[in-house]
Amino acid sequence: DGGITQSPKYLFRKEGQNVTLSCEQNLNHDAMYWYRQDPGQGLRLIYYSQIVNDFQKGDIAEGYSVSREKKESFPLTVTSAQKNPTAFYLCASSGWTGDTEAFFGQGTRLTVV
Amino acid sequence: GENVEQHPSTLSVQEGDSAVIKCTYSDSASNYFPWYKQELGKRPQLIIDIRSNVGEKKDQRIAVTLNKTAKHFSLHITETQPEDSAVYFCAASPGANSKLTFGKGITLSVRP
Protein backbone atom coordinates (compact mmCIF):
# COMPACT_ATOMS: atom_id res chain seq x y z
CA ASP A 1 0.00 0.00 0.00
CA GLY A 2 1.77 3.12 -1.22
CA GLY A 3 1.71 6.31 0.74
CA ILE A 4 3.34 8.63 3.21
CA THR A 5 3.37 7.78 6.90
CA GLN A 6 3.97 9.99 9.89
CA SER A 7 4.50 8.73 13.38
CA PRO A 8 3.43 9.07 16.05
CA LYS A 9 -0.01 10.64 15.63
CA TYR A 10 0.18 12.30 19.06
CA LEU A 11 3.33 13.27 20.90
CA PHE A 12 3.85 14.84 24.29
CA ARG A 13 7.15 16.28 25.48
CA LYS A 14 8.41 18.33 28.35
CA GLU A 15 9.65 21.84 27.69
CA GLY A 16 13.37 21.94 26.94
CA GLN A 17 13.53 18.50 25.34
CA ASN A 18 14.29 17.86 21.70
CA VAL A 19 11.83 15.63 19.88
CA THR A 20 11.99 13.94 16.46
CA LEU A 21 8.99 13.41 14.21
CA SER A 22 9.14 10.60 11.69
CA CYS A 23 8.10 10.79 8.03
CA GLU A 24 8.45 7.88 5.60
CA GLN A 25 7.20 7.54 2.02
CA ASN A 26 7.20 4.64 -0.44
CA LEU A 27 5.99 6.68 -3.42
CA ASN A 28 9.51 7.02 -4.85
CA HIS A 29 9.15 10.79 -4.57
CA ASP A 30 12.24 12.95 -4.74
CA ALA A 31 10.85 15.95 -2.84
CA MET A 32 9.72 15.97 0.77
CA TYR A 33 8.37 18.80 2.90
CA TRP A 34 7.55 19.65 6.49
CA TYR A 35 4.71 22.07 7.29
CA ARG A 36 3.43 23.45 10.52
CA GLN A 37 -0.31 24.08 10.84
CA ASP A 38 -1.72 26.43 13.45
CA PRO A 39 -5.33 27.66 13.57
CA GLY A 40 -5.79 30.53 11.13
CA GLN A 41 -2.18 30.32 9.90
CA GLY A 42 -2.54 27.84 7.07
CA LEU A 43 0.36 25.64 6.03
CA ARG A 44 3.71 27.19 6.83
CA LEU A 45 6.80 25.59 5.33
CA ILE A 46 9.53 24.59 7.78
CA TYR A 47 12.02 22.71 5.59
CA TYR A 48 12.01 20.96 2.24
CA SER A 49 14.30 18.60 0.41
CA GLN A 50 14.38 17.89 -3.31
CA ILE A 51 17.16 15.33 -3.26
CA VAL A 52 18.95 13.06 -0.82
CA ASN A 53 21.56 14.79 1.36
CA ASP A 54 20.24 18.23 0.50
CA PHE A 55 17.55 20.38 2.11
CA GLN A 56 16.47 24.01 2.20
CA LYS A 57 15.02 26.23 4.90
CA GLY A 58 11.42 27.23 4.53
CA ASP A 59 9.67 30.24 5.98
CA ILE A 60 9.83 29.22 9.67
CA ALA A 61 12.98 27.06 10.03
CA GLU A 62 14.24 28.55 13.28
CA GLY A 63 14.25 25.99 16.08
CA TYR A 64 13.91 23.02 13.73
CA SER A 65 16.38 20.67 12.04
CA VAL A 66 16.05 17.95 9.41
CA SER A 67 18.08 15.29 7.67
CA ARG A 68 17.65 13.45 4.37
CA GLU A 69 19.95 10.46 4.43
CA LYS A 70 17.54 8.25 2.50
CA LYS A 71 15.08 9.05 -0.25
CA GLU A 72 12.25 7.51 1.73
CA SER A 73 12.81 9.32 5.01
CA PHE A 74 12.75 12.96 6.13
CA PRO A 75 12.70 13.24 9.94
CA LEU A 76 12.08 16.57 11.64
CA THR A 77 13.63 17.47 14.99
CA VAL A 78 11.93 20.12 17.08
CA THR A 79 14.66 21.54 19.27
CA SER A 80 14.44 23.31 22.59
CA ALA A 81 15.21 26.54 20.70
CA GLN A 82 11.73 26.51 19.13
CA LYS A 83 9.82 28.96 21.30
CA ASN A 84 6.31 27.73 20.60
CA PRO A 85 6.55 24.11 19.46
CA THR A 86 3.01 22.96 20.27
CA ALA A 87 1.35 22.54 16.88
CA PHE A 88 0.14 20.12 14.21
CA TYR A 89 2.96 19.01 11.90
CA LEU A 90 2.36 17.72 8.39
CA CYS A 91 4.85 15.98 6.15
CA ALA A 92 4.36 15.81 2.39
CA SER A 93 6.11 14.41 -0.65
CA SER A 94 5.94 15.06 -4.38
CA GLY A 95 7.84 14.67 -7.60
CA TRP A 96 11.10 16.56 -8.00
CA THR A 97 9.53 19.60 -9.63
CA GLY A 98 7.11 21.82 -7.75
CA ASP A 99 4.30 21.32 -10.23
CA THR A 100 3.12 17.86 -9.29
CA GLU A 101 0.64 16.64 -6.71
CA ALA A 102 1.84 16.70 -3.12
CA PHE A 103 0.74 13.82 -0.91
CA PHE A 104 0.40 14.50 2.80
CA GLY A 105 0.87 12.29 5.81
CA GLN A 106 -1.78 12.08 8.49
CA GLY A 107 0.07 14.56 10.69
CA THR A 108 1.60 14.57 14.16
CA ARG A 109 0.12 16.67 16.91
CA LEU A 110 2.92 17.74 19.22
CA THR A 111 2.13 19.08 22.67
CA VAL A 112 4.91 20.49 24.80
CA VAL A 113 4.13 20.91 28.46
CA GLY B 1 9.48 34.69 -3.21
CA GLU B 2 5.90 33.76 -3.99
CA ASN B 3 3.10 35.11 -1.81
CA VAL B 4 -0.36 33.52 -1.99
CA GLU B 5 -3.35 35.14 -0.36
CA GLN B 6 -6.86 33.85 0.21
CA HIS B 7 -9.85 35.94 1.17
CA PRO B 8 -12.07 35.73 3.09
CA SER B 9 -10.95 33.32 5.81
CA THR B 10 -14.42 31.84 6.24
CA LEU B 11 -17.37 31.34 3.92
CA SER B 12 -20.84 30.04 4.73
CA VAL B 13 -23.35 29.00 2.07
CA GLN B 14 -26.72 27.30 1.97
CA GLU B 15 -26.78 23.73 0.73
CA GLY B 16 -27.39 23.70 -2.99
CA ASP B 17 -25.91 27.15 -3.56
CA SER B 18 -22.60 27.80 -5.28
CA ALA B 19 -19.38 28.76 -3.51
CA VAL B 20 -16.48 30.69 -4.99
CA ILE B 21 -13.10 30.93 -3.29
CA LYS B 22 -10.52 33.31 -4.69
CA CYS B 23 -6.73 33.39 -4.38
CA THR B 24 -4.16 35.88 -5.55
CA TYR B 25 -0.47 35.26 -6.17
CA SER B 26 2.51 37.54 -6.59
CA ASP B 27 5.10 35.71 -8.72
CA SER B 28 4.35 36.07 -12.43
CA ALA B 29 6.57 33.03 -13.05
CA SER B 30 4.14 30.72 -11.23
CA ASN B 31 2.55 28.25 -13.61
CA TYR B 32 0.96 25.58 -11.42
CA PHE B 33 -2.05 26.22 -9.17
CA PRO B 34 -3.50 23.35 -7.13
CA TRP B 35 -6.37 23.34 -4.66
CA TYR B 36 -6.35 21.11 -1.58
CA LYS B 37 -9.25 20.15 0.68
CA GLN B 38 -8.73 19.32 4.33
CA GLU B 39 -11.64 17.79 6.19
CA LEU B 40 -11.70 18.05 9.95
CA GLY B 41 -9.01 15.87 11.49
CA LYS B 42 -7.75 14.63 8.14
CA ARG B 43 -4.84 15.33 5.83
CA PRO B 44 -5.04 17.82 2.94
CA GLN B 45 -5.82 16.17 -0.40
CA LEU B 46 -5.61 17.51 -3.92
CA ILE B 47 -9.03 18.11 -5.46
CA ILE B 48 -8.15 19.95 -8.66
CA ASP B 49 -5.25 21.80 -10.24
CA ILE B 50 -4.63 24.04 -13.21
CA ARG B 51 -1.59 25.04 -15.21
CA SER B 52 -0.92 28.42 -16.75
CA ASN B 53 -1.57 27.28 -20.32
CA VAL B 54 -5.22 26.63 -19.43
CA GLY B 55 -7.84 29.19 -18.41
CA GLU B 56 -10.40 26.83 -16.87
CA LYS B 57 -10.69 23.23 -15.74
CA LYS B 58 -13.75 21.33 -14.55
CA ASP B 59 -14.29 18.10 -12.66
CA GLN B 60 -17.94 17.34 -11.93
CA ARG B 61 -19.13 19.96 -9.40
CA ILE B 62 -15.84 21.75 -9.03
CA ALA B 63 -14.00 24.02 -11.42
CA VAL B 64 -10.97 26.26 -11.28
CA THR B 65 -10.39 29.42 -13.32
CA LEU B 66 -7.14 31.27 -13.82
CA ASN B 67 -6.55 34.90 -14.74
CA LYS B 68 -2.83 35.31 -15.35
CA THR B 69 -3.06 39.00 -16.10
CA ALA B 70 -4.68 39.77 -12.77
CA LYS B 71 -2.71 37.01 -10.99
CA HIS B 72 -5.68 35.35 -9.43
CA PHE B 73 -7.36 31.97 -9.59
CA SER B 74 -10.64 30.78 -8.17
CA LEU B 75 -12.29 27.57 -7.04
CA HIS B 76 -15.96 27.17 -7.95
CA ILE B 77 -18.15 24.59 -6.25
CA THR B 78 -21.68 24.17 -7.57
CA GLU B 79 -24.64 22.50 -5.85
CA THR B 80 -22.83 22.50 -2.52
CA GLN B 81 -23.41 19.64 -0.12
CA PRO B 82 -22.68 19.29 3.62
CA GLU B 83 -19.68 17.08 2.82
CA ASP B 84 -18.11 20.04 1.03
CA SER B 85 -17.60 21.64 4.44
CA ALA B 86 -13.84 21.74 4.97
CA VAL B 87 -10.78 23.96 4.83
CA TYR B 88 -9.65 24.71 1.28
CA PHE B 89 -6.07 25.69 0.50
CA CYS B 90 -4.85 27.20 -2.73
CA ALA B 91 -1.19 27.06 -3.72
CA ALA B 92 1.14 28.27 -6.45
CA SER B 93 4.48 27.16 -7.83
CA PRO B 94 6.84 28.34 -10.58
CA GLY B 95 7.35 24.69 -11.45
CA ALA B 96 10.70 23.09 -12.03
CA ASN B 97 12.96 22.91 -9.00
CA SER B 98 10.58 25.05 -6.96
CA LYS B 99 8.39 24.57 -3.96
CA LEU B 100 4.66 25.02 -3.51
CA THR B 101 3.53 28.09 -1.59
CA PHE B 102 0.18 27.72 0.16
CA GLY B 103 -2.39 30.30 1.11
CA LYS B 104 -3.72 30.42 4.67
CA GLY B 105 -6.84 28.48 3.84
CA ILE B 106 -10.53 29.22 3.90
CA THR B 107 -13.09 27.42 6.02
CA LEU B 108 -16.19 26.62 3.99
CA SER B 109 -19.36 25.77 5.89
CA VAL B 110 -22.37 24.40 4.03
CA ARG B 111 -25.61 24.90 5.97
CA PRO B 112 -28.17 22.10 5.53
Tab-separated table of C-alpha atoms in Angstrom:
chain	number	residue	atom	x	y	z
A	1	ASP	CA	0.000	0.000	0.000
A	2	GLY	CA	1.772	3.124	-1.222
A	3	GLY	CA	1.706	6.315	0.744
A	4	ILE	CA	3.341	8.628	3.211
A	5	THR	CA	3.374	7.777	6.904
A	6	GLN	CA	3.969	9.988	9.888
A	7	SER	CA	4.501	8.731	13.383
A	8	PRO	CA	3.435	9.071	16.054
A	9	LYS	CA	-0.011	10.641	15.631
A	10	TYR	CA	0.175	12.301	19.063
A	11	LEU	CA	3.332	13.275	20.904
A	12	PHE	CA	3.853	14.843	24.291
A	13	ARG	CA	7.150	16.280	25.483
A	14	LYS	CA	8.409	18.335	28.350
A	15	GLU	CA	9.650	21.836	27.691
A	16	GLY	CA	13.366	21.941	26.937
A	17	GLN	CA	13.527	18.502	25.340
A	18	ASN	CA	14.288	17.859	21.704
A	19	VAL	CA	11.831	15.626	19.879
A	20	THR	CA	11.994	13.936	16.465
A	21	LEU	CA	8.986	13.410	14.214
A	22	SER	CA	9.144	10.600	11.694
A	23	CYS	CA	8.097	10.792	8.034
A	24	GLU	CA	8.448	7.880	5.602
A	25	GLN	CA	7.202	7.536	2.016
A	26	ASN	CA	7.198	4.644	-0.439
A	27	LEU	CA	5.994	6.682	-3.417
A	28	ASN	CA	9.510	7.022	-4.854
A	29	HIS	CA	9.151	10.791	-4.573
A	30	ASP	CA	12.243	12.947	-4.736
A	31	ALA	CA	10.851	15.946	-2.841
A	32	MET	CA	9.723	15.965	0.768
A	33	TYR	CA	8.374	18.803	2.902
A	34	TRP	CA	7.547	19.651	6.485
A	35	TYR	CA	4.713	22.067	7.289
A	36	ARG	CA	3.426	23.446	10.522
A	37	GLN	CA	-0.311	24.078	10.842
A	38	ASP	CA	-1.717	26.430	13.446
A	39	PRO	CA	-5.328	27.662	13.573
A	40	GLY	CA	-5.790	30.530	11.129
A	41	GLN	CA	-2.184	30.318	9.895
A	42	GLY	CA	-2.544	27.843	7.069
A	43	LEU	CA	0.361	25.640	6.034
A	44	ARG	CA	3.707	27.191	6.833
A	45	LEU	CA	6.798	25.588	5.331
A	46	ILE	CA	9.528	24.589	7.780
A	47	TYR	CA	12.024	22.709	5.590
A	48	TYR	CA	12.012	20.961	2.241
A	49	SER	CA	14.303	18.596	0.413
A	50	GLN	CA	14.380	17.886	-3.306
A	51	ILE	CA	17.160	15.334	-3.258
A	52	VAL	CA	18.951	13.063	-0.824
A	53	ASN	CA	21.556	14.785	1.357
A	54	ASP	CA	20.240	18.233	0.497
A	55	PHE	CA	17.551	20.384	2.106
A	56	GLN	CA	16.474	24.010	2.197
A	57	LYS	CA	15.024	26.229	4.899
A	58	GLY	CA	11.419	27.235	4.533
A	59	ASP	CA	9.670	30.242	5.984
A	60	ILE	CA	9.832	29.221	9.666
A	61	ALA	CA	12.977	27.065	10.028
A	62	GLU	CA	14.238	28.549	13.284
A	63	GLY	CA	14.250	25.986	16.085
A	64	TYR	CA	13.914	23.023	13.726
A	65	SER	CA	16.378	20.674	12.035
A	66	VAL	CA	16.053	17.945	9.413
A	67	SER	CA	18.081	15.289	7.668
A	68	ARG	CA	17.648	13.450	4.372
A	69	GLU	CA	19.947	10.465	4.431
A	70	LYS	CA	17.538	8.249	2.503
A	71	LYS	CA	15.079	9.053	-0.251
A	72	GLU	CA	12.249	7.507	1.731
A	73	SER	CA	12.815	9.323	5.013
A	74	PHE	CA	12.754	12.961	6.130
A	75	PRO	CA	12.704	13.242	9.943
A	76	LEU	CA	12.085	16.569	11.641
A	77	THR	CA	13.633	17.467	14.994
A	78	VAL	CA	11.932	20.116	17.079
A	79	THR	CA	14.660	21.537	19.267
A	80	SER	CA	14.441	23.311	22.588
A	81	ALA	CA	15.208	26.535	20.702
A	82	GLN	CA	11.732	26.505	19.132
A	83	LYS	CA	9.822	28.965	21.296
A	84	ASN	CA	6.313	27.732	20.605
A	85	PRO	CA	6.545	24.107	19.457
A	86	THR	CA	3.011	22.961	20.267
A	87	ALA	CA	1.353	22.536	16.879
A	88	PHE	CA	0.140	20.125	14.213
A	89	TYR	CA	2.956	19.015	11.896
A	90	LEU	CA	2.361	17.724	8.388
A	91	CYS	CA	4.853	15.977	6.154
A	92	ALA	CA	4.362	15.813	2.388
A	93	SER	CA	6.113	14.408	-0.653
A	94	SER	CA	5.941	15.064	-4.380
A	95	GLY	CA	7.835	14.672	-7.602
A	96	TRP	CA	11.101	16.560	-7.999
A	97	THR	CA	9.531	19.599	-9.633
A	98	GLY	CA	7.109	21.818	-7.751
A	99	ASP	CA	4.295	21.318	-10.231
A	100	THR	CA	3.125	17.862	-9.292
A	101	GLU	CA	0.637	16.642	-6.707
A	102	ALA	CA	1.837	16.704	-3.115
A	103	PHE	CA	0.739	13.816	-0.908
A	104	PHE	CA	0.395	14.500	2.803
A	105	GLY	CA	0.872	12.294	5.808
A	106	GLN	CA	-1.784	12.084	8.492
A	107	GLY	CA	0.075	14.563	10.689
A	108	THR	CA	1.598	14.569	14.162
A	109	ARG	CA	0.116	16.671	16.914
A	110	LEU	CA	2.922	17.739	19.222
A	111	THR	CA	2.135	19.075	22.670
A	112	VAL	CA	4.915	20.491	24.798
A	113	VAL	CA	4.128	20.913	28.462
B	1	GLY	CA	9.480	34.685	-3.212
B	2	GLU	CA	5.904	33.761	-3.986
B	3	ASN	CA	3.097	35.114	-1.812
B	4	VAL	CA	-0.359	33.524	-1.994
B	5	GLU	CA	-3.346	35.143	-0.356
B	6	GLN	CA	-6.865	33.847	0.214
B	7	HIS	CA	-9.846	35.938	1.166
B	8	PRO	CA	-12.070	35.730	3.088
B	9	SER	CA	-10.949	33.325	5.813
B	10	THR	CA	-14.423	31.843	6.241
B	11	LEU	CA	-17.367	31.337	3.921
B	12	SER	CA	-20.836	30.035	4.734
B	13	VAL	CA	-23.345	29.003	2.066
B	14	GLN	CA	-26.721	27.296	1.973
B	15	GLU	CA	-26.779	23.727	0.735
B	16	GLY	CA	-27.391	23.705	-2.991
B	17	ASP	CA	-25.909	27.154	-3.563
B	18	SER	CA	-22.596	27.801	-5.283
B	19	ALA	CA	-19.378	28.758	-3.513
B	20	VAL	CA	-16.484	30.691	-4.992
B	21	ILE	CA	-13.103	30.934	-3.290
B	22	LYS	CA	-10.523	33.310	-4.689
B	23	CYS	CA	-6.734	33.385	-4.383
B	24	THR	CA	-4.158	35.881	-5.552
B	25	TYR	CA	-0.468	35.255	-6.174
B	26	SER	CA	2.511	37.541	-6.594
B	27	ASP	CA	5.097	35.713	-8.724
B	28	SER	CA	4.354	36.066	-12.431
B	29	ALA	CA	6.571	33.033	-13.045
B	30	SER	CA	4.135	30.722	-11.225
B	31	ASN	CA	2.546	28.250	-13.609
B	32	TYR	CA	0.959	25.583	-11.418
B	33	PHE	CA	-2.053	26.223	-9.173
B	34	PRO	CA	-3.497	23.352	-7.132
B	35	TRP	CA	-6.372	23.338	-4.663
B	36	TYR	CA	-6.352	21.113	-1.579
B	37	LYS	CA	-9.253	20.153	0.677
B	38	GLN	CA	-8.727	19.319	4.329
B	39	GLU	CA	-11.642	17.793	6.188
B	40	LEU	CA	-11.700	18.051	9.950
B	41	GLY	CA	-9.006	15.871	11.493
B	42	LYS	CA	-7.745	14.631	8.140
B	43	ARG	CA	-4.835	15.329	5.833
B	44	PRO	CA	-5.044	17.817	2.937
B	45	GLN	CA	-5.817	16.167	-0.400
B	46	LEU	CA	-5.614	17.514	-3.921
B	47	ILE	CA	-9.027	18.110	-5.463
B	48	ILE	CA	-8.153	19.949	-8.660
B	49	ASP	CA	-5.251	21.803	-10.240
B	50	ILE	CA	-4.626	24.043	-13.213
B	51	ARG	CA	-1.588	25.037	-15.215
B	52	SER	CA	-0.918	28.422	-16.747
B	53	ASN	CA	-1.565	27.284	-20.317
B	54	VAL	CA	-5.220	26.635	-19.433
B	55	GLY	CA	-7.839	29.188	-18.412
B	56	GLU	CA	-10.401	26.834	-16.873
B	57	LYS	CA	-10.694	23.230	-15.741
B	58	LYS	CA	-13.747	21.327	-14.551
B	59	ASP	CA	-14.289	18.096	-12.661
B	60	GLN	CA	-17.941	17.335	-11.929
B	61	ARG	CA	-19.130	19.955	-9.399
B	62	ILE	CA	-15.836	21.748	-9.034
B	63	ALA	CA	-14.005	24.025	-11.417
B	64	VAL	CA	-10.969	26.264	-11.280
B	65	THR	CA	-10.394	29.416	-13.322
B	66	LEU	CA	-7.141	31.273	-13.815
B	67	ASN	CA	-6.553	34.901	-14.735
B	68	LYS	CA	-2.826	35.305	-15.352
B	69	THR	CA	-3.061	39.002	-16.102
B	70	ALA	CA	-4.678	39.775	-12.765
B	71	LYS	CA	-2.711	37.013	-10.989
B	72	HIS	CA	-5.684	35.351	-9.425
B	73	PHE	CA	-7.363	31.974	-9.589
B	74	SER	CA	-10.643	30.778	-8.165
B	75	LEU	CA	-12.290	27.567	-7.044
B	76	HIS	CA	-15.957	27.171	-7.951
B	77	ILE	CA	-18.153	24.585	-6.252
B	78	THR	CA	-21.681	24.173	-7.568
B	79	GLU	CA	-24.640	22.504	-5.853
B	80	THR	CA	-22.828	22.501	-2.521
B	81	GLN	CA	-23.409	19.638	-0.115
B	82	PRO	CA	-22.679	19.285	3.619
B	83	GLU	CA	-19.681	17.079	2.822
B	84	ASP	CA	-18.107	20.036	1.029
B	85	SER	CA	-17.602	21.636	4.444
B	86	ALA	CA	-13.835	21.742	4.968
B	87	VAL	CA	-10.780	23.958	4.829
B	88	TYR	CA	-9.647	24.709	1.284
B	89	PHE	CA	-6.068	25.688	0.503
B	90	CYS	CA	-4.854	27.200	-2.725
B	91	ALA	CA	-1.188	27.061	-3.720
B	92	ALA	CA	1.138	28.268	-6.452
B	93	SER	CA	4.476	27.159	-7.828
B	94	PRO	CA	6.840	28.340	-10.576
B	95	GLY	CA	7.351	24.693	-11.449
B	96	ALA	CA	10.696	23.092	-12.033
B	97	ASN	CA	12.962	22.908	-9.002
B	98	SER	CA	10.584	25.051	-6.962
B	99	LYS	CA	8.389	24.572	-3.959
B	100	LEU	CA	4.658	25.015	-3.515
B	101	THR	CA	3.532	28.093	-1.594
B	102	PHE	CA	0.181	27.715	0.162
B	103	GLY	CA	-2.392	30.297	1.112
B	104	LYS	CA	-3.723	30.420	4.670
B	105	GLY	CA	-6.837	28.477	3.840
B	106	ILE	CA	-10.531	29.224	3.904
B	107	THR	CA	-13.092	27.419	6.020
B	108	LEU	CA	-16.194	26.619	3.994
B	109	SER	CA	-19.361	25.767	5.890
B	110	VAL	CA	-22.374	24.400	4.025
B	111	ARG	CA	-25.607	24.898	5.974
B	112	PRO	CA	-28.166	22.099	5.527
